[in-house]
Short mmCIF file of C-alpha atoms and ligand atoms in Angstrom, two decimals:
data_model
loop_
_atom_site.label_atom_id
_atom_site.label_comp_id
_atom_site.label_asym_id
_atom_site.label_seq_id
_atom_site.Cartn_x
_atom_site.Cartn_y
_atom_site.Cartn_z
CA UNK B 405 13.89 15.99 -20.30
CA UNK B 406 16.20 17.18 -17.34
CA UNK B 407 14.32 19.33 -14.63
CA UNK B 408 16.59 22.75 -13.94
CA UNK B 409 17.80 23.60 -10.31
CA UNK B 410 16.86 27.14 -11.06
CA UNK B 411 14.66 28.46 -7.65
CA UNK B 412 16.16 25.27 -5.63
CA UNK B 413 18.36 25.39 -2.41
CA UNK B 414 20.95 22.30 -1.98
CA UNK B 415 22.88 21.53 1.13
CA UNK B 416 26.29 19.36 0.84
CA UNK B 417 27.89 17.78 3.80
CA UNK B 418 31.47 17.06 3.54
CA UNK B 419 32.24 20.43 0.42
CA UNK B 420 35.69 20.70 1.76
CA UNK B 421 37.20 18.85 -0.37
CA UNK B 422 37.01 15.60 -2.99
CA UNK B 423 32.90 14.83 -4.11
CA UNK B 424 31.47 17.02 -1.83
CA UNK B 425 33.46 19.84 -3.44
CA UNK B 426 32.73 19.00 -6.80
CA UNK B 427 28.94 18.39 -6.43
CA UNK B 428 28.47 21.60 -5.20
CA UNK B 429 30.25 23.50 -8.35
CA UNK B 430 27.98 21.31 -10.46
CA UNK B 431 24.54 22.00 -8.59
CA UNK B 432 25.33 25.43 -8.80
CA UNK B 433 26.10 25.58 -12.10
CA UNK B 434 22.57 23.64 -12.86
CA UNK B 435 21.13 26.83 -10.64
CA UNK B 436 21.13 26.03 -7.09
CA UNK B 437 21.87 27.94 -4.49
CA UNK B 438 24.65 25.89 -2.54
CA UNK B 439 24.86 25.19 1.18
CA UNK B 440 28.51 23.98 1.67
CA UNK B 441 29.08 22.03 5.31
CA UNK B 442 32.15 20.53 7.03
CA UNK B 443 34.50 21.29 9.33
CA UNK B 444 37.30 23.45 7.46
CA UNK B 445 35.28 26.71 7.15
CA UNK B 446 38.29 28.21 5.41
CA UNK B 447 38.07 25.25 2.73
CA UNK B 448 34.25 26.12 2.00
CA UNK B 449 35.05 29.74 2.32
CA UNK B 450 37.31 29.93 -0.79
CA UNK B 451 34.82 27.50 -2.46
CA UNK B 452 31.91 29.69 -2.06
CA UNK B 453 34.26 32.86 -3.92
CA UNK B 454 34.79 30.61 -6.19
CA UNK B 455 31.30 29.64 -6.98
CA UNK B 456 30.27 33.46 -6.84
CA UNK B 457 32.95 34.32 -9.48
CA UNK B 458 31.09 32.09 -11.68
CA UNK B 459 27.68 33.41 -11.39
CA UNK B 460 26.29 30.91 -8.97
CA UNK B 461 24.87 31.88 -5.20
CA UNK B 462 26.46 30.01 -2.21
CA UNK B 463 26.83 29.78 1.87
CA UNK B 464 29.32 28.19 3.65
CA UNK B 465 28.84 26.62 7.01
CA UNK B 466 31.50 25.25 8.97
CA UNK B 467 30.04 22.50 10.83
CA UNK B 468 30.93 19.06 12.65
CA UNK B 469 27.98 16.60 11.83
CA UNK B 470 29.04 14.13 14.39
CA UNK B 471 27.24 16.91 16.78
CA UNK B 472 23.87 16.47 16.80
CA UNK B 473 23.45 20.52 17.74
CA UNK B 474 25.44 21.42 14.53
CA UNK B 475 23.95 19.16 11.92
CA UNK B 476 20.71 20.76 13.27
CA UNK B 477 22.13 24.20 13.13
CA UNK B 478 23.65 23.95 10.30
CA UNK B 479 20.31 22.85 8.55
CA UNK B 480 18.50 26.00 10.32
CA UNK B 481 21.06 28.35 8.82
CA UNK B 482 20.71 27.11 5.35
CA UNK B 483 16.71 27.68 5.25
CA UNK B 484 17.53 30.93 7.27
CA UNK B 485 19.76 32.13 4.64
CA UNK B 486 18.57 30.51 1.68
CA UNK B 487 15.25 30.56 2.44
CA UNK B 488 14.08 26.88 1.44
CA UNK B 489 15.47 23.21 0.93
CA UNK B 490 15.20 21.07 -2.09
CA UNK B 491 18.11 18.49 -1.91
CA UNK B 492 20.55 17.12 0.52
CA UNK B 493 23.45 15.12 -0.34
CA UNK B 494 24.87 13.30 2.34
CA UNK B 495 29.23 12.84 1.20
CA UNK B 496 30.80 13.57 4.19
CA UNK B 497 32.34 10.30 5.21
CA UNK B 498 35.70 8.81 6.45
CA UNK B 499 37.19 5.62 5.65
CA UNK B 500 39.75 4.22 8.24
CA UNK B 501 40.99 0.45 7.33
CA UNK B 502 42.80 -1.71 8.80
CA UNK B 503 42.23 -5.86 10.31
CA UNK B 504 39.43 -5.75 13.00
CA UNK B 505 42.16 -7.82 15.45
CA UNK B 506 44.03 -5.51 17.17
CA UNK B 507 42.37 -2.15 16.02
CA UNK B 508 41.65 1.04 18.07
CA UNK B 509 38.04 1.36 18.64
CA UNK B 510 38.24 5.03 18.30
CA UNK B 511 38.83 4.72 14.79
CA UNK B 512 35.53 3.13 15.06
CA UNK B 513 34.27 5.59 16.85
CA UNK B 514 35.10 8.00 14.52
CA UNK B 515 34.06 6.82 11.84
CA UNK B 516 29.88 5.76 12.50
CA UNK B 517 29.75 8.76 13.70
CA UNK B 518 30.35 10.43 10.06
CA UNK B 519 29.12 8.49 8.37
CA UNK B 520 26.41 6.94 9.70
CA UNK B 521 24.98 9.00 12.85
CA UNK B 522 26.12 12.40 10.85
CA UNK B 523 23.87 11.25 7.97
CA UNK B 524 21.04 10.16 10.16
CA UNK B 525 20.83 13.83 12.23
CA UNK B 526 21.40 15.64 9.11
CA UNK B 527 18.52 14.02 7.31
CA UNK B 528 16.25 14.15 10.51
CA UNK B 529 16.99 18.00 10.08
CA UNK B 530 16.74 17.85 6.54
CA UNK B 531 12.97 16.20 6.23
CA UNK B 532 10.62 18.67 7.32
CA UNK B 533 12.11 21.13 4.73
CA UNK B 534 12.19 19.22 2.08
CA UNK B 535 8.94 17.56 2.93
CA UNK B 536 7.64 21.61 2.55
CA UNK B 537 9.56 21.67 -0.57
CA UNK B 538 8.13 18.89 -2.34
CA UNK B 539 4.72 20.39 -1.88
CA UNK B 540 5.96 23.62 -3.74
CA UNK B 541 7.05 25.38 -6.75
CA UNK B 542 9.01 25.67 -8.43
CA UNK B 543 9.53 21.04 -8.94
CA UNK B 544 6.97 19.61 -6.42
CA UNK B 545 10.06 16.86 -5.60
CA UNK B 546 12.52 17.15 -3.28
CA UNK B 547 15.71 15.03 -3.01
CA UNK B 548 17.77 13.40 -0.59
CA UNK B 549 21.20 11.75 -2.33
CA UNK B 550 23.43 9.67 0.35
CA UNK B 551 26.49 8.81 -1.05
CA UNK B 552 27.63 5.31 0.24
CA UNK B 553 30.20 3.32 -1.47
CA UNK B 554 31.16 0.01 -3.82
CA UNK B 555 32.09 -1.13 -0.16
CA UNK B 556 28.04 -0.92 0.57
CA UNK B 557 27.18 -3.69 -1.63
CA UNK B 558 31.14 -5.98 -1.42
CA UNK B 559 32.99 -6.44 1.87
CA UNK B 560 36.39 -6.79 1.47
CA UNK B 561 38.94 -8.34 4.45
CA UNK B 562 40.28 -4.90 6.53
CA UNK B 563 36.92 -2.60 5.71
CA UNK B 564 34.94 -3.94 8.30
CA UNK B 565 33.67 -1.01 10.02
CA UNK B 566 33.88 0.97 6.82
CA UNK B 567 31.99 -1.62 5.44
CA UNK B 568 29.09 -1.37 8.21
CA UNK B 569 28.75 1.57 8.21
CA UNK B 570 28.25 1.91 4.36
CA UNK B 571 25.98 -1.41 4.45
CA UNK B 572 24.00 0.48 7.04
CA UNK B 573 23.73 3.66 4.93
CA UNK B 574 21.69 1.78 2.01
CA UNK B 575 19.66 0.08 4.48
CA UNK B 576 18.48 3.44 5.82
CA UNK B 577 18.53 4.55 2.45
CA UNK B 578 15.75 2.05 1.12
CA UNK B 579 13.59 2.00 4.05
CA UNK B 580 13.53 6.06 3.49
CA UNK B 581 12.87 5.46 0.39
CA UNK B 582 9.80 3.50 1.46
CA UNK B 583 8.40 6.23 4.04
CA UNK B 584 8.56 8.95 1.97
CA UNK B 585 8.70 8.66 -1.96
CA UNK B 586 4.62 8.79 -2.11
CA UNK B 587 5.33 12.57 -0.61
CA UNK B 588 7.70 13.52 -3.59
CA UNK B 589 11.39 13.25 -1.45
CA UNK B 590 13.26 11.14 -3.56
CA UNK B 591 15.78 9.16 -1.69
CA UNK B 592 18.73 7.27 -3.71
CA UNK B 593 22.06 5.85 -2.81
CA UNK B 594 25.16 6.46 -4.82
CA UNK B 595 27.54 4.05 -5.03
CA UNK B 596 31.48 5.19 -6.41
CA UNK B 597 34.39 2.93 -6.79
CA UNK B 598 37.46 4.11 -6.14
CA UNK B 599 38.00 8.06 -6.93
CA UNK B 600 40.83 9.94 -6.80
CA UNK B 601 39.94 12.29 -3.35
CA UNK B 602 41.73 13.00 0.20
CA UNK B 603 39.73 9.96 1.54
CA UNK B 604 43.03 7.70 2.11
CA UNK B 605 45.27 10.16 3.50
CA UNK B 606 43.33 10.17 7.22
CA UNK B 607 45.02 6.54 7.89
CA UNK B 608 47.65 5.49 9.60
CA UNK B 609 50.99 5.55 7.72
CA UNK B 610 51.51 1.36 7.82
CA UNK B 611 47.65 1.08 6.28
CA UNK B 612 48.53 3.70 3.92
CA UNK B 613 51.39 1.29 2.86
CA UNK B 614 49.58 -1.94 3.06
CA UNK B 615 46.29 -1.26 1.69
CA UNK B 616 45.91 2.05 -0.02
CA UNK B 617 49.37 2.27 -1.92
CA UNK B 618 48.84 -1.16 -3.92
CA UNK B 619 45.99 0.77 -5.00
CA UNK B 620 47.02 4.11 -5.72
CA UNK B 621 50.23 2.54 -7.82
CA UNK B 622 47.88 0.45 -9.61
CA UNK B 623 45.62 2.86 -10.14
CA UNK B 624 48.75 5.08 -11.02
CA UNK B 625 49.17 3.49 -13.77
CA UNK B 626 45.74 3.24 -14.95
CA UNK B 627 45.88 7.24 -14.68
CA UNK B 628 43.38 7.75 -16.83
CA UNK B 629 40.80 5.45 -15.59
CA UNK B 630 40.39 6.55 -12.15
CA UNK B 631 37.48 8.76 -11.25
CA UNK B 632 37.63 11.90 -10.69
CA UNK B 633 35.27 13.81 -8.26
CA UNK B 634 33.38 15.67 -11.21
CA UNK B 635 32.36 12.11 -12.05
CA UNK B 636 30.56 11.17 -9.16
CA UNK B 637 29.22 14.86 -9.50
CA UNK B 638 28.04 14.29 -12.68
CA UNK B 639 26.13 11.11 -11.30
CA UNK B 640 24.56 13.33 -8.29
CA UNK B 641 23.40 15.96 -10.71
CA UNK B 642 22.01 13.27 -12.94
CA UNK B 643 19.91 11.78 -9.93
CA UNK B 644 18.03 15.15 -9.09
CA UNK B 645 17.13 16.73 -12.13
CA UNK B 646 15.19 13.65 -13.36
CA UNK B 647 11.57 14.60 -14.38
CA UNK B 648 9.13 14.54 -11.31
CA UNK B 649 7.73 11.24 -12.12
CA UNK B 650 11.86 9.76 -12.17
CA UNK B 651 13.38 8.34 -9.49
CA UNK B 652 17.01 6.96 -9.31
CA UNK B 653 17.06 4.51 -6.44
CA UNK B 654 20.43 3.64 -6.70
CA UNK B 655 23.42 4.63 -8.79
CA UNK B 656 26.68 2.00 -8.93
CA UNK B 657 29.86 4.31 -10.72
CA UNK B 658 33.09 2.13 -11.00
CA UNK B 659 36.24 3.15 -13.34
CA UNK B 660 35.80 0.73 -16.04
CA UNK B 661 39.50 -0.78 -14.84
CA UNK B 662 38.36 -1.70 -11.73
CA UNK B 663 36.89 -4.98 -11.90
P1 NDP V 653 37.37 13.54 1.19
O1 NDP V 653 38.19 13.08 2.33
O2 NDP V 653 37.97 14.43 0.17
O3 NDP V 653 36.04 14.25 1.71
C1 NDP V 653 35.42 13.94 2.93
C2 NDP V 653 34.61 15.15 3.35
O4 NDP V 653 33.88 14.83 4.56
C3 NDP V 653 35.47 16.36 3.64
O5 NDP V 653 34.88 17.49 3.03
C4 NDP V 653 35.40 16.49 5.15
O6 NDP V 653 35.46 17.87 5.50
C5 NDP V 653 34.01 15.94 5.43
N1 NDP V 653 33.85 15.52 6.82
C6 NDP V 653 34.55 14.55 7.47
N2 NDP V 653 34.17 14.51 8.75
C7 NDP V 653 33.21 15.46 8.90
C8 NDP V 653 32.45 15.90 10.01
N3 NDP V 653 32.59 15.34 11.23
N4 NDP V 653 31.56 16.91 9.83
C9 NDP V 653 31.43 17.48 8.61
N5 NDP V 653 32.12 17.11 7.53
C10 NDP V 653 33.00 16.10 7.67
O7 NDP V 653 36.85 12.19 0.51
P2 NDP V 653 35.77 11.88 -0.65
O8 NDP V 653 35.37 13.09 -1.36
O9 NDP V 653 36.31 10.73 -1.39
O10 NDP V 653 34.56 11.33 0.24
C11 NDP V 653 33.22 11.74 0.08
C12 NDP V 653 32.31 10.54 0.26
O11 NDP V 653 32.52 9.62 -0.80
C13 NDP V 653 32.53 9.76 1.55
O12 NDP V 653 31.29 9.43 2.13
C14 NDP V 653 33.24 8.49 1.08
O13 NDP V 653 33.00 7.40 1.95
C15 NDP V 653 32.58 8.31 -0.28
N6 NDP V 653 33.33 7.45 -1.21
C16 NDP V 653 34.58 7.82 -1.67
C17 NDP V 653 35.29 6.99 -2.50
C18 NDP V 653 36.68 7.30 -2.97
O14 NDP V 653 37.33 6.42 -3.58
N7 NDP V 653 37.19 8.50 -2.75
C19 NDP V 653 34.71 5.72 -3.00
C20 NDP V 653 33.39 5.45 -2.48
C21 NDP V 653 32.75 6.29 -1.64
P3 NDP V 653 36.20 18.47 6.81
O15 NDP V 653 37.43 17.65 7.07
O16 NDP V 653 36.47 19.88 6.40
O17 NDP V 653 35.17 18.39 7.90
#
């Protein structure tokens, strides 16, 4: 039987937009109150009226993760406000492609820093409070969900670094796993295919053309098979209202046209 959020505090990175966005509608719909992080504070701000006007309870944050101070902070102000912390989902994340010959480092830069260092001082933050958590009423679990990608388990040719970094994000995510599931912090990976989300639209305009539009017009066409954000919600929400003694290691979601 599914456990309820009821009594639970959540924190999502990256509830600006796509996943992150809809993962926090559905947690707060299962009863959680709803920390919403990322950098557009007006984005999270309209999300949060929304989530009030449907009964729920939520607090935006406008943070950078990248910035070890802020992931920290923003962490603090969640418990401050909220009180507690039960699960964090780790979505923000940026995907810049592109041949490894010839690219701008920066790009590089830019993007372990998301998704990889962001995660790591996020969860650092994250532990002690949902170490408390696990301890307590009202589920004696806590969760931590990181949300990695079909490029964490495939490389492909032009998602190197996008690759690593998601590679490196189930590593971490397993040896977690290891330190800490005897305390009651469940720690899974979730793994989407593609999903219809802003995620593309951050590269360059000849990448856009080479590598992403094949895949949008093919995916065009298979309209009705693409994710959606709600699914990979769905999948999230699935992962942390398992009964105590349930935990979801890892969770693979492809459209079923995607081979
Ligand atoms: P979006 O671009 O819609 O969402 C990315 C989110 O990350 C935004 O809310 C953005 O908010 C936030 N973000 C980016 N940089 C930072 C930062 N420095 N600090 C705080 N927040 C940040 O894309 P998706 O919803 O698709 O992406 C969510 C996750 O899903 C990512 O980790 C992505 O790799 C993964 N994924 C997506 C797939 C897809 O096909 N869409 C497939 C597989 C995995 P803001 O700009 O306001 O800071």
């Amino acid at each position: 039987m599914a456990s309820t959020l009821i009594g639970t505090v959540a924190l999502v990175t990256g509830a600006s937009s796509g996943i992150g966005a809809a993962t926090a509608r559905r947690l707060a719909e299962q009863g959680a109150a709803v920390a919403l992080v990322a950098r557009r504070k007006d984005c999270l701000d309209t999300l949060v009226a929304d989530i009030e006007q449907a009964g729920g309870t939520a607090l935006a944050v406008g943070a950078d993760i990248t910035d070890r101070g802020q992931a920290e902070a923003a962490v603090q102000q969640t418990v401050e406000q909220l009180g507690r912390l039960d699960i964090l989902v780790n979505n923000a994340g940026l995907m810049l492609l592109g041949p490894v010959v010839g690219a701008d480092p920066e790009e590089w830069d830019r993007m372990i820093a998301v998704n990889v260092q962001g995660l790591l001082y996020t969860t650092h933050a994250a532990l002690p409070h949902l170490l408390q958590a696990a301890e307590e009423d009202p589920r004696r679990v806590a969760d931590i969900v990181n949300i990695s990608s079909i490029a964490g388990r495939v490389a492909w040719n032009g998602y190197g670094v996008y690759n690593a970094t998601k590679f490196g994000v189930n590593g971490f995510t397993e040896s977690l796993r290891q330190e800490v599931t005897r305390r009651h912090v469940r720690v899974g990976v979730l793994e989407p295919g593609g999903v219809d989300t802003e995620l593309g639209s951050h590269n360059k305009p000849e990448i856009r053309k080479e590598m992403i539009d094949p895949f949008n017009e093919q995916t065009e066409v298979l309209a009705a098979e693409v994710l959606a954000a709600e699914d990979i919600a769905d999948g999230v929400t699935y992962m942390v209202t398992r009964p105590r003694h349930t935990a979801i290691s890892e969770l693979w979601i492809m459209p079923t046209d995607q081979a």
